[in-house]
Short mmCIF file of C-alpha atoms in Angstrom, two decimals:
data_model
loop_
_atom_site.label_atom_id
_atom_site.label_comp_id
_atom_site.label_asym_id
_atom_site.label_seq_id
_atom_site.Cartn_x
_atom_site.Cartn_y
_atom_site.Cartn_z
CA MET A 1 66.07 88.90 95.18
CA ALA A 2 69.22 88.36 97.09
CA TYR A 3 72.10 90.46 96.34
CA LYS A 4 75.34 88.94 94.60
CA PRO A 5 78.27 90.85 94.80
CA GLN A 6 80.37 91.53 92.21
CA TYR A 7 83.65 91.78 93.74
CA CYS A 8 85.85 93.79 91.19
CA ALA A 9 84.95 95.11 87.73
CA GLY A 10 87.06 93.96 84.52
CA SER A 11 86.60 90.68 82.02
CA SER A 12 90.44 89.76 81.71
CA VAL A 13 91.74 86.79 83.69
CA VAL A 14 93.31 88.71 86.18
CA ALA A 15 90.02 90.15 87.10
CA ALA A 16 88.62 86.81 86.92
CA ASN A 17 91.23 85.49 89.21
CA ARG A 18 90.33 88.72 91.55
CA ARG A 19 86.92 87.60 92.06
CA LYS A 20 87.46 83.63 92.72
CA GLN A 21 90.22 84.49 95.43
CA MET A 22 87.77 87.13 97.13
CA ASP A 23 84.77 84.85 96.68
CA PRO A 24 83.99 82.75 99.87
CA ALA A 25 82.16 80.56 98.21
CA HIS A 26 84.82 79.54 96.15
CA LYS A 27 87.09 76.82 97.27
CA LEU A 28 90.81 77.63 97.41
CA THR A 29 93.00 74.76 95.63
CA LYS A 30 95.63 73.14 98.15
CA LEU A 31 99.09 73.24 96.23
CA ARG A 32 101.12 72.09 99.31
CA ASP A 33 101.49 71.00 103.40
CA VAL A 34 103.31 73.19 105.59
CA THR A 35 102.60 71.73 108.89
CA ASP A 36 101.26 73.46 111.83
CA LYS A 37 105.02 73.46 113.65
CA ASP A 38 106.52 74.73 110.38
CA ILE A 39 103.55 77.80 110.50
CA VAL A 40 104.96 78.65 114.03
CA LEU A 41 108.37 78.33 112.83
CA ILE A 42 108.01 80.53 110.03
CA MET A 43 106.43 83.29 111.63
CA GLY A 44 108.22 83.14 115.09
CA HIS A 45 105.76 84.35 117.70
CA ARG A 46 106.32 81.26 120.13
CA ALA A 47 108.06 77.65 120.31
CA PRO A 48 105.96 74.95 118.63
CA GLY A 49 104.13 73.33 120.75
CA SER A 50 104.30 76.41 123.63
CA ALA A 51 100.91 77.38 125.47
CA TYR A 52 99.54 80.45 123.73
CA LYS A 53 99.98 83.46 125.54
CA SER A 54 96.94 85.52 127.00
CA ALA A 55 95.75 89.25 127.03
CA HIS A 56 93.04 88.63 128.82
CA PRO A 57 90.94 85.93 131.36
CA PRO A 58 89.02 83.68 128.86
CA LEU A 59 85.59 84.86 128.35
CA ALA A 60 84.33 82.64 129.90
CA GLU A 61 85.59 83.69 133.28
CA GLN A 62 85.11 87.33 132.69
CA GLN A 63 82.36 88.98 134.41
CA GLU A 64 81.16 91.32 131.54
CA PRO A 65 78.36 93.08 131.39
CA ALA A 66 75.21 92.31 129.68
CA CYS A 67 75.57 93.46 125.84
CA PRO A 68 72.94 92.31 122.96
CA ILE A 69 75.70 92.66 120.68
CA ARG A 70 78.18 90.10 122.38
CA LYS A 71 75.18 87.47 122.07
CA MET A 72 74.68 88.21 118.47
CA VAL A 73 78.31 87.62 117.51
CA THR A 74 80.09 84.51 118.01
CA PRO A 75 83.58 84.94 119.32
CA THR A 76 86.17 83.25 117.49
CA ASP A 77 88.39 80.59 119.40
CA GLY A 78 91.36 82.73 119.52
CA ALA A 79 88.98 85.37 121.61
CA LYS A 80 87.42 83.00 123.37
CA ALA A 81 90.71 81.79 124.84
CA GLY A 82 91.92 85.48 125.36
CA ASP A 83 95.02 84.97 123.25
CA ARG A 84 97.18 87.90 122.83
CA VAL A 85 97.60 89.76 119.11
CA ARG A 86 100.41 88.92 116.32
CA TYR A 87 100.86 89.08 112.66
CA ILE A 88 101.90 87.31 109.76
CA GLN A 89 102.97 89.68 106.77
CA PHE A 90 103.37 88.89 102.91
CA ALA A 91 105.48 90.62 100.32
CA ASP A 92 103.98 89.25 96.40
CA SER A 93 106.33 89.95 93.15
CA MET A 94 105.21 92.13 90.60
CA TYR A 95 106.09 89.23 87.77
CA ASN A 96 102.65 87.03 88.20
CA ALA A 97 102.69 86.50 91.80
CA PRO A 98 99.16 85.04 92.50
CA CYS A 99 98.70 87.14 95.02
CA GLN A 100 99.07 90.82 95.95
CA PRO A 101 98.12 93.08 98.72
CA TYR A 102 95.56 95.26 98.14
CA LEU A 103 93.70 91.24 97.20
CA ARG A 104 94.99 89.87 100.79
CA SER A 105 92.79 92.37 102.60
CA TYR A 106 89.72 92.01 100.40
CA LEU A 107 89.98 88.39 100.40
CA GLU A 108 90.84 88.17 104.05
CA ALA A 109 87.91 90.46 104.91
CA TYR A 110 85.48 87.97 102.97
CA ARG A 111 87.02 84.51 104.26
CA PHE A 112 88.35 85.19 107.60
CA ARG A 113 86.40 86.67 110.97
CA GLY A 114 88.37 88.90 113.81
CA ILE A 115 91.09 90.22 111.84
CA ASP A 116 92.77 93.35 110.85
CA PRO A 117 94.15 93.20 107.54
CA GLY A 118 96.78 96.34 106.31
CA THR A 119 97.83 97.17 102.95
CA LEU A 120 101.17 99.51 102.84
CA SER A 121 103.18 99.81 99.94
CA GLY A 122 104.35 96.43 98.80
CA ARG A 123 103.42 94.52 101.67
CA GLN A 124 100.75 93.42 103.33
CA ILE A 125 99.54 92.17 106.89
CA ILE A 126 96.98 90.20 108.83
CA GLU A 127 96.36 90.77 112.54
CA CYS A 128 94.22 88.92 114.94
CA ARG A 129 93.92 86.30 118.26
CA GLU A 130 97.13 84.14 117.76
CA ARG A 131 95.47 80.62 117.11
CA ASP A 132 93.16 82.32 114.77
CA LEU A 133 96.06 83.68 113.12
CA GLU A 134 97.81 79.73 112.66
CA LYS A 135 94.57 78.71 111.21
CA TYR A 136 94.44 81.06 108.82
CA ALA A 137 98.04 81.32 108.02
CA LYS A 138 97.54 77.46 106.97
CA ASP A 139 95.34 78.86 104.56
CA LEU A 140 97.46 81.89 103.18
CA VAL A 141 100.44 79.39 102.52
CA ASN A 142 99.07 76.33 101.59
CA THR A 143 96.80 77.38 98.50
CA GLU A 144 96.70 79.27 95.48
CA LEU A 145 97.34 82.22 97.02
CA PHE A 146 100.78 81.72 97.75
CA ASP A 147 104.07 80.70 95.70
CA PRO A 148 107.21 79.57 97.32
CA ALA A 149 109.40 82.37 94.84
CA LEU A 150 107.63 84.48 94.04
CA CYS A 151 105.50 85.65 97.67
CA GLY A 152 107.61 86.08 100.62
CA VAL A 153 106.52 85.82 104.60
CA ARG A 154 108.23 88.87 106.07
CA GLY A 155 108.02 90.65 108.98
CA ALA A 156 110.55 93.25 108.61
CA THR A 157 112.35 94.48 105.72
CA VAL A 158 110.22 93.65 103.18
CA HIS A 159 111.89 95.16 99.85
CA GLY A 160 111.77 93.17 96.74
CA HIS A 161 108.45 92.62 95.11
CA SER A 162 109.42 95.34 92.71
CA LEU A 163 112.77 94.37 91.82
CA ARG A 164 113.77 92.12 88.87
CA LEU A 165 113.60 88.00 89.87
CA ASP A 166 117.16 86.31 90.37
CA GLU A 167 118.61 83.55 87.83
CA ASN A 168 116.69 81.27 89.89
CA GLY A 169 113.34 82.90 89.33
CA MET A 170 113.11 83.91 93.19
CA MET A 171 112.12 86.97 94.23
CA PHE A 172 114.37 89.15 96.23
CA ASP A 173 114.92 89.03 99.96
CA MET A 174 117.51 91.36 101.76
CA LEU A 175 117.62 89.06 104.66
CA GLN A 176 117.32 86.15 102.64
CA ARG A 177 114.73 84.04 105.04
CA CYS A 178 114.40 81.31 102.60
CA VAL A 179 116.29 80.19 99.52
CA LEU A 180 116.10 77.63 96.53
CA ASP A 181 117.48 74.20 96.80
CA LYS A 182 118.50 73.52 93.56
CA LYS A 183 119.06 70.12 93.82
CA ALA A 184 115.59 68.92 95.49
CA GLY A 185 114.13 72.09 93.37
CA VAL A 186 112.18 73.12 96.73
CA VAL A 187 112.61 76.58 98.58
CA LYS A 188 113.51 76.19 102.11
CA TYR A 189 113.07 78.92 104.80
CA VAL A 190 116.21 79.10 106.89
CA LYS A 191 114.75 81.77 108.80
CA ASN A 192 111.49 83.40 110.51
CA GLN A 193 109.56 86.11 109.21
CA ILE A 194 111.77 88.64 110.69
CA GLY A 195 114.77 87.25 109.72
CA GLU A 196 116.36 85.11 113.26
CA PRO A 197 117.79 81.80 111.82
CA LEU A 198 115.75 78.78 112.11
CA ASP A 199 117.47 75.64 114.08
CA SER A 200 115.97 73.57 111.27
CA GLU A 201 114.56 74.43 108.08
CA VAL A 202 111.03 74.83 106.46
CA LYS A 203 110.08 72.79 103.29
CA VAL A 204 107.37 75.49 101.56
CA GLY A 205 107.78 73.44 98.38
CA LYS A 206 108.25 73.59 94.41
CA PRO A 207 107.85 77.17 92.46
CA MET A 208 105.21 76.99 90.25
CA ASP A 209 105.87 77.17 86.41
CA ASN A 210 105.56 80.26 84.15
CA LYS A 211 102.48 78.77 82.70
CA TRP A 212 100.47 78.41 86.13
CA LEU A 213 101.41 81.70 87.35
CA LYS A 214 100.28 83.73 84.07
CA ALA A 215 97.09 82.00 84.40
CA ASN A 216 96.55 82.54 87.79
CA THR A 217 98.07 85.71 88.52
CA THR A 218 95.90 88.50 90.37
CA ILE A 219 98.27 91.42 89.02
CA TYR A 220 97.91 93.29 85.64
CA HIS A 221 101.89 93.34 83.63
CA SER A 222 102.45 94.78 80.59
CA LEU A 223 105.30 92.55 79.94
CA VAL A 224 105.08 89.29 81.75
CA GLY A 225 101.40 89.10 81.66
CA SER A 226 97.90 90.76 81.08
CA ALA A 227 98.01 94.32 80.60
CA TYR A 228 95.62 96.78 82.27
CA ARG A 229 94.75 98.92 79.36
CA ASP A 230 93.62 95.32 77.72
CA ASP A 231 90.73 95.53 80.15
CA ALA A 232 88.16 97.77 78.66
CA GLU A 233 85.92 97.18 81.54
CA ALA A 234 88.38 97.60 84.29
CA VAL A 235 89.60 100.68 82.59
CA GLU A 236 86.15 101.87 82.20
CA TYR A 237 85.13 101.38 85.47
CA ILE A 238 88.23 103.50 87.36
CA GLN A 239 87.75 105.87 84.85
CA ARG A 240 84.38 106.53 86.33
CA ILE A 241 86.05 106.31 89.99
CA HIS A 242 88.31 108.65 89.30
CA GLY A 243 86.08 111.23 87.49
CA LEU A 244 83.30 111.04 90.50
CA ARG A 245 86.22 111.90 93.01
CA VAL A 246 87.11 114.57 91.15
CA LYS A 247 84.19 116.29 90.74
CA TYR A 248 83.04 115.87 94.05
CA GLY A 249 86.52 117.55 95.31
CA PHE A 250 85.38 120.51 93.04
CA MET A 251 81.91 120.61 94.38
CA PRO A 252 80.29 121.54 91.15
CA LYS A 253 76.62 122.70 91.23
CA GLU A 254 75.39 120.10 88.92
#
């Protein structure tokens, strides 16, 4: 019988949303259409339309020794072309954002190839070959994983995920990379991910309403969403893991 991954424990809506996002068989719902050009502008690694810079010659031109692993693993387009490695980094508000740092690393490892995801305190970064990154970034921004008001593309000075939302429901950003156009009701980036001003603003769509956010969040929150303690299955699982780790640390005879 084939093994069926469980992804994570929990009987709550939050746990179900986490499993859904991690499962590569689940097709992520597309909610907006940020163009390739606009994704490149937000990341700020190259000018739209410019050639990709390389870290090494294309694989087809290299005289590599015979390797059985190389025959087994198909290189990504970026690796095949010799692209340099670049990154995109996200911050997600604790107030019912649709995704969150640890989950981003998990789901990216399940869904994408040739990546190096990393989770820090309140931020999550993904590094890979540049043309692969641009393709992955479109999924990360255009789908249910992203909300324009509660998720931010922030390469530096990422603080704000744990602060209260402002009067417009926007997550705090010290560099003010994105602002809410109150007349149009859409969020637009006026700076790239490291805070450099853009020549042209990038619209990333309207923020989702509170009902949708509460139904699709992957963050436990006792005040604005689902409390972690109310998810008995998740609590039982984490208590078991914690207990086993403590016992192992003391090297019990039993």
